């Protein structure tokens, strides 16, 4: 496994830790902290997916034009701000706006990340290397999902948002460090 794939796998693990920490408790966050409804939970998830799906084609073009690393970093900065924004949400309408921005952040990150992942794998071992990446991704998410409820029960919701922001910043640093060493692109 080459250095580029190790770096991309680390970024994937950070991403999965975020999804694993927030995903299981997000509906509870909406219901408890924001006094939202089950309908709000479904609409918020849908809004995130729609606001990420629609701009992904344009984001892919931006990746091709300006570079994978730059667009990924921009999306990561926006995503980190959105994750921190959860700690400031106390009204449902704030969360709806935040999900639109978070969807846009994901739209910027995902095509860039997929391009980096494809580039980091060797053609002759691509399936195997993708399998390694995805196994690490899933194991990190599983571990974070178990820890998530324990953290929220003991320390409240804000801690998981701070942790996820830290993981997002770490993924940005991995991109910058790897690019600087010539391991990416």
mmCIF file with all atom_site columns, C-alpha atoms in Angstrom:
data_model
loop_
_atom_site.group_PDB
_atom_site.id
_atom_site.type_symbol
_atom_site.label_atom_id
_atom_site.label_alt_id
_atom_site.label_comp_id
_atom_site.label_asym_id
_atom_site.label_entity_id
_atom_site.label_seq_id
_atom_site.pdbx_PDB_ins_code
_atom_site.Cartn_x
_atom_site.Cartn_y
_atom_site.Cartn_z
_atom_site.occupancy
_atom_site.B_iso_or_equiv
_atom_site.pdbx_formal_charge
_atom_site.auth_seq_id
_atom_site.auth_comp_id
_atom_site.auth_asym_id
_atom_site.auth_atom_id
_atom_site.pdbx_PDB_model_num
ATOM 1   C CA . UNK A 1 1   ? 0.000   0.000  0.000   1.00 0.00 ? 1   UNK A CA 1
ATOM 2   C CA . UNK A 1 2   ? 1.562   3.279  -1.143  1.00 0.00 ? 2   UNK A CA 1
ATOM 3   C CA . UNK A 1 3   ? 1.888   6.456  0.894   1.00 0.00 ? 3   UNK A CA 1
ATOM 4   C CA . UNK A 1 4   ? -0.873  8.203  -1.053  1.00 0.00 ? 4   UNK A CA 1
ATOM 5   C CA . UNK A 1 5   ? -3.319  5.415  -0.243  1.00 0.00 ? 5   UNK A CA 1
ATOM 6   C CA . UNK A 1 6   ? -2.312  5.507  3.428   1.00 0.00 ? 6   UNK A CA 1
ATOM 7   C CA . UNK A 1 7   ? -3.018  9.260  3.476   1.00 0.00 ? 7   UNK A CA 1
ATOM 8   C CA . UNK A 1 8   ? -6.365  8.857  1.708   1.00 0.00 ? 8   UNK A CA 1
ATOM 9   C CA . UNK A 1 9   ? -7.308  5.990  4.023   1.00 0.00 ? 9   UNK A CA 1
ATOM 10  C CA . UNK A 1 10  ? -6.519  8.202  7.030   1.00 0.00 ? 10  UNK A CA 1
ATOM 11  C CA . UNK A 1 11  ? -8.789  10.901 5.606   1.00 0.00 ? 11  UNK A CA 1
ATOM 12  C CA . UNK A 1 12  ? -11.492 8.288  5.029   1.00 0.00 ? 12  UNK A CA 1
ATOM 13  C CA . UNK A 1 13  ? -11.164 7.112  8.622   1.00 0.00 ? 13  UNK A CA 1
ATOM 14  C CA . UNK A 1 14  ? -11.541 10.695 9.889   1.00 0.00 ? 14  UNK A CA 1
ATOM 15  C CA . UNK A 1 15  ? -14.643 11.082 7.721   1.00 0.00 ? 15  UNK A CA 1
ATOM 16  C CA . UNK A 1 16  ? -16.102 7.816  8.954   1.00 0.00 ? 16  UNK A CA 1
ATOM 17  C CA . UNK A 1 17  ? -15.427 8.758  12.575  1.00 0.00 ? 17  UNK A CA 1
ATOM 18  C CA . UNK A 1 18  ? -17.481 11.911 12.007  1.00 0.00 ? 18  UNK A CA 1
ATOM 19  C CA . UNK A 1 19  ? -20.336 10.032 10.374  1.00 0.00 ? 19  UNK A CA 1
ATOM 20  C CA . UNK A 1 20  ? -20.230 7.374  13.076  1.00 0.00 ? 20  UNK A CA 1
ATOM 21  C CA . UNK A 1 21  ? -20.243 9.912  15.892  1.00 0.00 ? 21  UNK A CA 1
ATOM 22  C CA . UNK A 1 22  ? -23.028 12.117 14.538  1.00 0.00 ? 22  UNK A CA 1
ATOM 23  C CA . UNK A 1 23  ? -25.199 9.678  12.587  1.00 0.00 ? 23  UNK A CA 1
ATOM 24  C CA . UNK A 1 24  ? -26.602 7.560  15.415  1.00 0.00 ? 24  UNK A CA 1
ATOM 25  C CA . UNK A 1 25  ? -27.464 10.518 17.663  1.00 0.00 ? 25  UNK A CA 1
ATOM 26  C CA . UNK A 1 26  ? -28.522 13.085 15.044  1.00 0.00 ? 26  UNK A CA 1
ATOM 27  C CA . UNK A 1 27  ? -32.231 12.211 15.253  1.00 0.00 ? 27  UNK A CA 1
ATOM 28  C CA . UNK A 1 28  ? -32.048 12.485 19.039  1.00 0.00 ? 28  UNK A CA 1
ATOM 29  C CA . UNK A 1 29  ? -30.306 15.862 18.682  1.00 0.00 ? 29  UNK A CA 1
ATOM 30  C CA . UNK A 1 30  ? -33.120 17.114 16.456  1.00 0.00 ? 30  UNK A CA 1
ATOM 31  C CA . UNK A 1 31  ? -35.845 15.781 18.752  1.00 0.00 ? 31  UNK A CA 1
ATOM 32  C CA . UNK A 1 32  ? -34.349 16.750 22.117  1.00 0.00 ? 32  UNK A CA 1
ATOM 33  C CA . UNK A 1 33  ? -32.292 19.867 21.644  1.00 0.00 ? 33  UNK A CA 1
ATOM 34  C CA . UNK A 1 34  ? -34.375 21.481 18.935  1.00 0.00 ? 34  UNK A CA 1
ATOM 35  C CA . UNK A 1 35  ? -37.777 20.096 19.901  1.00 0.00 ? 35  UNK A CA 1
ATOM 36  C CA . UNK A 1 36  ? -38.091 18.923 16.325  1.00 0.00 ? 36  UNK A CA 1
ATOM 37  C CA . UNK A 1 37  ? -40.343 16.188 15.027  1.00 0.00 ? 37  UNK A CA 1
ATOM 38  C CA . UNK A 1 38  ? -39.772 12.896 13.273  1.00 0.00 ? 38  UNK A CA 1
ATOM 39  C CA . UNK A 1 39  ? -40.789 14.709 10.084  1.00 0.00 ? 39  UNK A CA 1
ATOM 40  C CA . UNK A 1 40  ? -38.021 17.255 10.701  1.00 0.00 ? 40  UNK A CA 1
ATOM 41  C CA . UNK A 1 41  ? -35.471 14.440 10.956  1.00 0.00 ? 41  UNK A CA 1
ATOM 42  C CA . UNK A 1 42  ? -36.516 13.023 7.583   1.00 0.00 ? 42  UNK A CA 1
ATOM 43  C CA . UNK A 1 43  ? -36.685 16.426 5.928   1.00 0.00 ? 43  UNK A CA 1
ATOM 44  C CA . UNK A 1 44  ? -33.276 17.438 7.275   1.00 0.00 ? 44  UNK A CA 1
ATOM 45  C CA . UNK A 1 45  ? -31.651 14.266 5.943   1.00 0.00 ? 45  UNK A CA 1
ATOM 46  C CA . UNK A 1 46  ? -33.362 14.797 2.571   1.00 0.00 ? 46  UNK A CA 1
ATOM 47  C CA . UNK A 1 47  ? -32.296 18.446 2.474   1.00 0.00 ? 47  UNK A CA 1
ATOM 48  C CA . UNK A 1 48  ? -28.672 17.472 3.092   1.00 0.00 ? 48  UNK A CA 1
ATOM 49  C CA . UNK A 1 49  ? -28.726 14.880 0.302   1.00 0.00 ? 49  UNK A CA 1
ATOM 50  C CA . UNK A 1 50  ? -30.461 17.182 -2.176  1.00 0.00 ? 50  UNK A CA 1
ATOM 51  C CA . UNK A 1 51  ? -28.172 20.118 -1.412  1.00 0.00 ? 51  UNK A CA 1
ATOM 52  C CA . UNK A 1 52  ? -25.146 17.866 -1.885  1.00 0.00 ? 52  UNK A CA 1
ATOM 53  C CA . UNK A 1 53  ? -26.388 16.005 -4.972  1.00 0.00 ? 53  UNK A CA 1
ATOM 54  C CA . UNK A 1 54  ? -27.273 18.996 -7.091  1.00 0.00 ? 54  UNK A CA 1
ATOM 55  C CA . UNK A 1 55  ? -23.903 20.815 -6.971  1.00 0.00 ? 55  UNK A CA 1
ATOM 56  C CA . UNK A 1 56  ? -21.678 17.719 -7.221  1.00 0.00 ? 56  UNK A CA 1
ATOM 57  C CA . UNK A 1 57  ? -21.389 17.877 -11.006 1.00 0.00 ? 57  UNK A CA 1
ATOM 58  C CA . UNK A 1 58  ? -20.231 21.489 -10.850 1.00 0.00 ? 58  UNK A CA 1
ATOM 59  C CA . UNK A 1 59  ? -17.936 20.589 -7.953  1.00 0.00 ? 59  UNK A CA 1
ATOM 60  C CA . UNK A 1 60  ? -16.427 17.827 -10.090 1.00 0.00 ? 60  UNK A CA 1
ATOM 61  C CA . UNK A 1 61  ? -15.712 20.387 -12.810 1.00 0.00 ? 61  UNK A CA 1
ATOM 62  C CA . UNK A 1 62  ? -14.088 22.635 -10.191 1.00 0.00 ? 62  UNK A CA 1
ATOM 63  C CA . UNK A 1 63  ? -11.912 19.697 -9.113  1.00 0.00 ? 63  UNK A CA 1
ATOM 64  C CA . UNK A 1 64  ? -10.756 19.221 -12.712 1.00 0.00 ? 64  UNK A CA 1
ATOM 65  C CA . UNK A 1 65  ? -10.074 22.915 -13.167 1.00 0.00 ? 65  UNK A CA 1
ATOM 66  C CA . UNK A 1 66  ? -8.564  23.996 -9.840  1.00 0.00 ? 66  UNK A CA 1
ATOM 67  C CA . UNK A 1 67  ? -7.245  20.743 -8.401  1.00 0.00 ? 67  UNK A CA 1
ATOM 68  C CA . UNK A 1 68  ? -8.441  18.016 -6.093  1.00 0.00 ? 68  UNK A CA 1
ATOM 69  C CA . UNK A 1 69  ? -6.612  19.242 -3.030  1.00 0.00 ? 69  UNK A CA 1
ATOM 70  C CA . UNK A 1 70  ? -7.792  22.865 -3.247  1.00 0.00 ? 70  UNK A CA 1
ATOM 71  C CA . UNK A 1 71  ? -11.450 21.964 -3.662  1.00 0.00 ? 71  UNK A CA 1
ATOM 72  C CA . UNK A 1 72  ? -11.233 19.314 -0.944  1.00 0.00 ? 72  UNK A CA 1
ATOM 73  C CA . UNK A 1 73  ? -9.680  21.829 1.471   1.00 0.00 ? 73  UNK A CA 1
ATOM 74  C CA . UNK A 1 74  ? -12.338 24.435 0.663   1.00 0.00 ? 74  UNK A CA 1
ATOM 75  C CA . UNK A 1 75  ? -15.084 21.867 1.262   1.00 0.00 ? 75  UNK A CA 1
ATOM 76  C CA . UNK A 1 76  ? -13.372 20.760 4.469   1.00 0.00 ? 76  UNK A CA 1
ATOM 77  C CA . UNK A 1 77  ? -13.217 24.318 5.813   1.00 0.00 ? 77  UNK A CA 1
ATOM 78  C CA . UNK A 1 78  ? -16.908 24.828 5.059   1.00 0.00 ? 78  UNK A CA 1
ATOM 79  C CA . UNK A 1 79  ? -17.753 21.420 6.539   1.00 0.00 ? 79  UNK A CA 1
ATOM 80  C CA . UNK A 1 80  ? -15.795 22.159 9.709   1.00 0.00 ? 80  UNK A CA 1
ATOM 81  C CA . UNK A 1 81  ? -17.639 25.453 10.161  1.00 0.00 ? 81  UNK A CA 1
ATOM 82  C CA . UNK A 1 82  ? -20.948 23.651 9.640   1.00 0.00 ? 82  UNK A CA 1
ATOM 83  C CA . UNK A 1 83  ? -20.062 20.995 12.194  1.00 0.00 ? 83  UNK A CA 1
ATOM 84  C CA . UNK A 1 84  ? -19.170 23.690 14.721  1.00 0.00 ? 84  UNK A CA 1
ATOM 85  C CA . UNK A 1 85  ? -22.428 25.398 13.762  1.00 0.00 ? 85  UNK A CA 1
ATOM 86  C CA . UNK A 1 86  ? -24.405 22.520 15.257  1.00 0.00 ? 86  UNK A CA 1
ATOM 87  C CA . UNK A 1 87  ? -23.267 23.714 18.689  1.00 0.00 ? 87  UNK A CA 1
ATOM 88  C CA . UNK A 1 88  ? -24.943 27.066 17.995  1.00 0.00 ? 88  UNK A CA 1
ATOM 89  C CA . UNK A 1 89  ? -28.243 25.645 16.710  1.00 0.00 ? 89  UNK A CA 1
ATOM 90  C CA . UNK A 1 90  ? -31.196 26.001 19.021  1.00 0.00 ? 90  UNK A CA 1
ATOM 91  C CA . UNK A 1 91  ? -33.979 26.509 16.466  1.00 0.00 ? 91  UNK A CA 1
ATOM 92  C CA . UNK A 1 92  ? -35.092 24.160 13.710  1.00 0.00 ? 92  UNK A CA 1
ATOM 93  C CA . UNK A 1 93  ? -34.807 26.803 10.969  1.00 0.00 ? 93  UNK A CA 1
ATOM 94  C CA . UNK A 1 94  ? -31.117 27.263 11.871  1.00 0.00 ? 94  UNK A CA 1
ATOM 95  C CA . UNK A 1 95  ? -30.551 23.561 11.371  1.00 0.00 ? 95  UNK A CA 1
ATOM 96  C CA . UNK A 1 96  ? -32.326 23.619 8.011   1.00 0.00 ? 96  UNK A CA 1
ATOM 97  C CA . UNK A 1 97  ? -29.959 26.368 6.809   1.00 0.00 ? 97  UNK A CA 1
ATOM 98  C CA . UNK A 1 98  ? -26.978 24.539 8.248   1.00 0.00 ? 98  UNK A CA 1
ATOM 99  C CA . UNK A 1 99  ? -27.895 21.328 6.407   1.00 0.00 ? 99  UNK A CA 1
ATOM 100 C CA . UNK A 1 100 ? -27.956 23.198 3.093   1.00 0.00 ? 100 UNK A CA 1
ATOM 101 C CA . UNK A 1 101 ? -24.454 24.532 3.749   1.00 0.00 ? 101 UNK A CA 1
ATOM 102 C CA . UNK A 1 102 ? -23.275 21.156 5.016   1.00 0.00 ? 102 UNK A CA 1
ATOM 103 C CA . UNK A 1 103 ? -24.610 19.530 1.854   1.00 0.00 ? 103 UNK A CA 1
ATOM 104 C CA . UNK A 1 104 ? -22.665 22.030 -0.227  1.00 0.00 ? 104 UNK A CA 1
ATOM 105 C CA . UNK A 1 105 ? -19.509 21.293 1.781   1.00 0.00 ? 105 UNK A CA 1
ATOM 106 C CA . UNK A 1 106 ? -19.958 17.575 1.158   1.00 0.00 ? 106 UNK A CA 1
ATOM 107 C CA . UNK A 1 107 ? -20.589 18.264 -2.537  1.00 0.00 ? 107 UNK A CA 1
ATOM 108 C CA . UNK A 1 108 ? -17.197 19.953 -2.743  1.00 0.00 ? 108 UNK A CA 1
ATOM 109 C CA . UNK A 1 109 ? -15.374 17.296 -0.748  1.00 0.00 ? 109 UNK A CA 1
ATOM 110 C CA . UNK A 1 110 ? -16.754 14.104 -2.259  1.00 0.00 ? 110 UNK A CA 1
ATOM 111 C CA . UNK A 1 111 ? -15.742 14.411 -5.948  1.00 0.00 ? 111 UNK A CA 1
ATOM 112 C CA . UNK A 1 112 ? -12.307 15.650 -4.874  1.00 0.00 ? 112 UNK A CA 1
ATOM 113 C CA . UNK A 1 113 ? -11.928 12.795 -2.412  1.00 0.00 ? 113 UNK A CA 1
ATOM 114 C CA . UNK A 1 114 ? -13.041 10.159 -4.924  1.00 0.00 ? 114 UNK A CA 1
ATOM 115 C CA . UNK A 1 115 ? -10.576 11.519 -7.497  1.00 0.00 ? 115 UNK A CA 1
ATOM 116 C CA . UNK A 1 116 ? -7.791  11.369 -4.893  1.00 0.00 ? 116 UNK A CA 1
ATOM 117 C CA . UNK A 1 117 ? -8.773  7.823  -3.928  1.00 0.00 ? 117 UNK A CA 1
ATOM 118 C CA . UNK A 1 118 ? -8.818  6.637  -7.540  1.00 0.00 ? 118 UNK A CA 1
ATOM 119 C CA . UNK A 1 119 ? -5.431  8.236  -8.142  1.00 0.00 ? 119 UNK A CA 1
ATOM 120 C CA . UNK A 1 120 ? -3.955  6.707  -4.979  1.00 0.00 ? 120 UNK A CA 1
ATOM 121 C CA . UNK A 1 121 ? -4.735  3.142  -6.024  1.00 0.00 ? 121 UNK A CA 1
ATOM 122 C CA . UNK A 1 122 ? -2.714  1.095  -8.485  1.00 0.00 ? 122 UNK A CA 1
ATOM 123 C CA . UNK A 1 123 ? -4.636  -0.205 -11.494 1.00 0.00 ? 123 UNK A CA 1
ATOM 124 C CA . UNK A 1 124 ? -3.484  -3.809 -11.043 1.00 0.00 ? 124 UNK A CA 1
ATOM 125 C CA . UNK A 1 125 ? -4.572  -3.884 -7.367  1.00 0.00 ? 125 UNK A CA 1
ATOM 126 C CA . UNK A 1 126 ? -7.374  -1.298 -7.445  1.00 0.00 ? 126 UNK A CA 1
ATOM 127 C CA . UNK A 1 127 ? -10.124 -3.624 -6.214  1.00 0.00 ? 127 UNK A CA 1
ATOM 128 C CA . UNK A 1 128 ? -7.988  -4.959 -3.370  1.00 0.00 ? 128 UNK A CA 1
ATOM 129 C CA . UNK A 1 129 ? -6.807  -1.501 -2.333  1.00 0.00 ? 129 UNK A CA 1
ATOM 130 C CA . UNK A 1 130 ? -10.370 -0.149 -2.450  1.00 0.00 ? 130 UNK A CA 1
ATOM 131 C CA . UNK A 1 131 ? -11.345 -3.097 -0.261  1.00 0.00 ? 131 UNK A CA 1
ATOM 132 C CA . UNK A 1 132 ? -8.672  -2.165 2.285   1.00 0.00 ? 132 UNK A CA 1
ATOM 133 C CA . UNK A 1 133 ? -9.832  1.452  2.251   1.00 0.00 ? 133 UNK A CA 1
ATOM 134 C CA . UNK A 1 134 ? -13.507 0.568  2.636   1.00 0.00 ? 134 UNK A CA 1
ATOM 135 C CA . UNK A 1 135 ? -12.867 -1.960 5.413   1.00 0.00 ? 135 UNK A CA 1
ATOM 136 C CA . UNK A 1 136 ? -10.935 0.649  7.411   1.00 0.00 ? 136 UNK A CA 1
ATOM 137 C CA . UNK A 1 137 ? -13.711 3.176  6.728   1.00 0.00 ? 137 UNK A CA 1
ATOM 138 C CA . UNK A 1 138 ? -16.455 0.838  7.945   1.00 0.00 ? 138 UNK A CA 1
ATOM 139 C CA . UNK A 1 139 ? -14.556 -0.298 11.037  1.00 0.00 ? 139 UNK A CA 1
ATOM 140 C CA . UNK A 1 140 ? -13.920 3.317  12.070  1.00 0.00 ? 140 UNK A CA 1
ATOM 141 C CA . UNK A 1 141 ? -17.608 4.131  11.620  1.00 0.00 ? 141 UNK A CA 1
ATOM 142 C CA . UNK A 1 142 ? -18.664 1.104  13.649  1.00 0.00 ? 142 UNK A CA 1
ATOM 143 C CA . UNK A 1 143 ? -16.337 2.030  16.491  1.00 0.00 ? 143 UNK A CA 1
ATOM 144 C CA . UNK A 1 144 ? -17.501 5.648  16.495  1.00 0.00 ? 144 UNK A CA 1
ATOM 145 C CA . UNK A 1 145 ? -21.157 4.585  16.485  1.00 0.00 ? 145 UNK A CA 1
ATOM 146 C CA . UNK A 1 146 ? -20.658 2.657  19.714  1.00 0.00 ? 146 UNK A CA 1
ATOM 147 C CA . UNK A 1 147 ? -18.789 5.531  21.345  1.00 0.00 ? 147 UNK A CA 1
ATOM 148 C CA . UNK A 1 148 ? -21.248 8.177  20.140  1.00 0.00 ? 148 UNK A CA 1
ATOM 149 C CA . UNK A 1 149 ? -24.142 7.359  22.441  1.00 0.00 ? 149 UNK A CA 1
ATOM 150 C CA . UNK A 1 150 ? -21.810 6.997  25.416  1.00 0.00 ? 150 UNK A CA 1
ATOM 151 C CA . UNK A 1 151 ? -20.276 10.415 24.800  1.00 0.00 ? 151 UNK A CA 1
ATOM 152 C CA . UNK A 1 152 ? -23.626 12.137 24.364  1.00 0.00 ? 152 UNK A CA 1
ATOM 153 C CA . UNK A 1 153 ? -25.037 10.463 27.486  1.00 0.00 ? 153 UNK A CA 1
ATOM 154 C CA . UNK A 1 154 ? -22.021 11.541 29.536  1.00 0.00 ? 154 UNK A CA 1
ATOM 155 C CA . UNK A 1 155 ? -21.079 14.923 28.066  1.00 0.00 ? 155 UNK A CA 1
ATOM 156 C CA . UNK A 1 156 ? -23.891 16.149 25.816  1.00 0.00 ? 156 UNK A CA 1
ATOM 157 C CA . UNK A 1 157 ? -24.078 16.734 22.090  1.00 0.00 ? 157 UNK A CA 1
ATOM 158 C CA . UNK A 1 158 ? -21.508 19.511 21.738  1.00 0.00 ? 158 UNK A CA 1
ATOM 159 C CA . UNK A 1 159 ? -18.551 17.213 22.427  1.00 0.00 ? 159 UNK A CA 1
ATOM 160 C CA . UNK A 1 160 ? -19.232 15.044 19.373  1.00 0.00 ? 160 UNK A CA 1
ATOM 161 C CA . UNK A 1 161 ? -19.460 18.136 17.182  1.00 0.00 ? 161 UNK A CA 1
ATOM 162 C CA . UNK A 1 162 ? -16.138 19.409 18.542  1.00 0.00 ? 162 UNK A CA 1
ATOM 163 C CA . UNK A 1 163 ? -14.539 15.990 17.990  1.00 0.00 ? 163 UNK A CA 1
ATOM 164 C CA . UNK A 1 164 ? -15.843 15.832 14.428  1.00 0.00 ? 164 UNK A CA 1
ATOM 165 C CA . UNK A 1 165 ? -14.542 19.325 13.724  1.00 0.00 ? 165 UNK A CA 1
ATOM 166 C CA . UNK A 1 166 ? -11.146 18.165 14.936  1.00 0.00 ? 166 UNK A CA 1
ATOM 167 C CA . UNK A 1 167 ? -11.279 15.139 12.637  1.00 0.00 ? 167 UNK A CA 1
ATOM 168 C CA . UNK A 1 168 ? -12.195 17.402 9.718   1.00 0.00 ? 168 UNK A CA 1
ATOM 169 C CA . UNK A 1 169 ? -9.281  19.727 10.446  1.00 0.00 ? 169 UNK A CA 1
ATOM 170 C CA . UNK A 1 170 ? -6.991  16.688 10.711  1.00 0.00 ? 170 UNK A CA 1
ATOM 171 C CA . UNK A 1 171 ? -8.104  15.487 7.267   1.00 0.00 ? 171 UNK A CA 1
ATOM 172 C CA . UNK A 1 172 ? -7.240  18.896 5.840   1.00 0.00 ? 172 UNK A CA 1
ATOM 173 C CA . UNK A 1 173 ? -3.789  18.719 7.407   1.00 0.00 ? 173 UNK A CA 1
ATOM 174 C CA . UNK A 1 174 ? -3.246  15.241 5.941   1.00 0.00 ? 174 UNK A CA 1
ATOM 175 C CA . UNK A 1 175 ? -4.043  16.602 2.468   1.00 0.00 ? 175 UNK A CA 1
ATOM 176 C CA . UNK A 1 176 ? -1.726  19.578 2.914   1.00 0.00 ? 176 UNK A CA 1
ATOM 177 C CA . UNK A 1 177 ? 1.131   17.495 4.353   1.00 0.00 ? 177 UNK A CA 1
ATOM 178 C CA . UNK A 1 178 ? 0.790   14.764 1.724   1.00 0.00 ? 178 UNK A CA 1
ATOM 179 C CA . UNK A 1 179 ? 0.661   17.262 -1.124  1.00 0.00 ? 179 UNK A CA 1
ATOM 180 C CA . UNK A 1 180 ? 3.702   19.046 0.299   1.00 0.00 ? 180 UNK A CA 1
ATOM 181 C CA . UNK A 1 181 ? 5.653   15.775 0.359   1.00 0.00 ? 181 UNK A CA 1
ATOM 182 C CA . UNK A 1 182 ? 4.618   15.006 -3.208  1.00 0.00 ? 182 UNK A CA 1
ATOM 183 C CA . UNK A 1 183 ? 2.593   11.958 -2.146  1.00 0.00 ? 183 UNK A CA 1
ATOM 184 C CA . UNK A 1 184 ? -0.615  13.189 -3.785  1.00 0.00 ? 184 UNK A CA 1
ATOM 185 C CA . UNK A 1 185 ? -1.313  14.423 -7.287  1.00 0.00 ? 185 UNK A CA 1
#
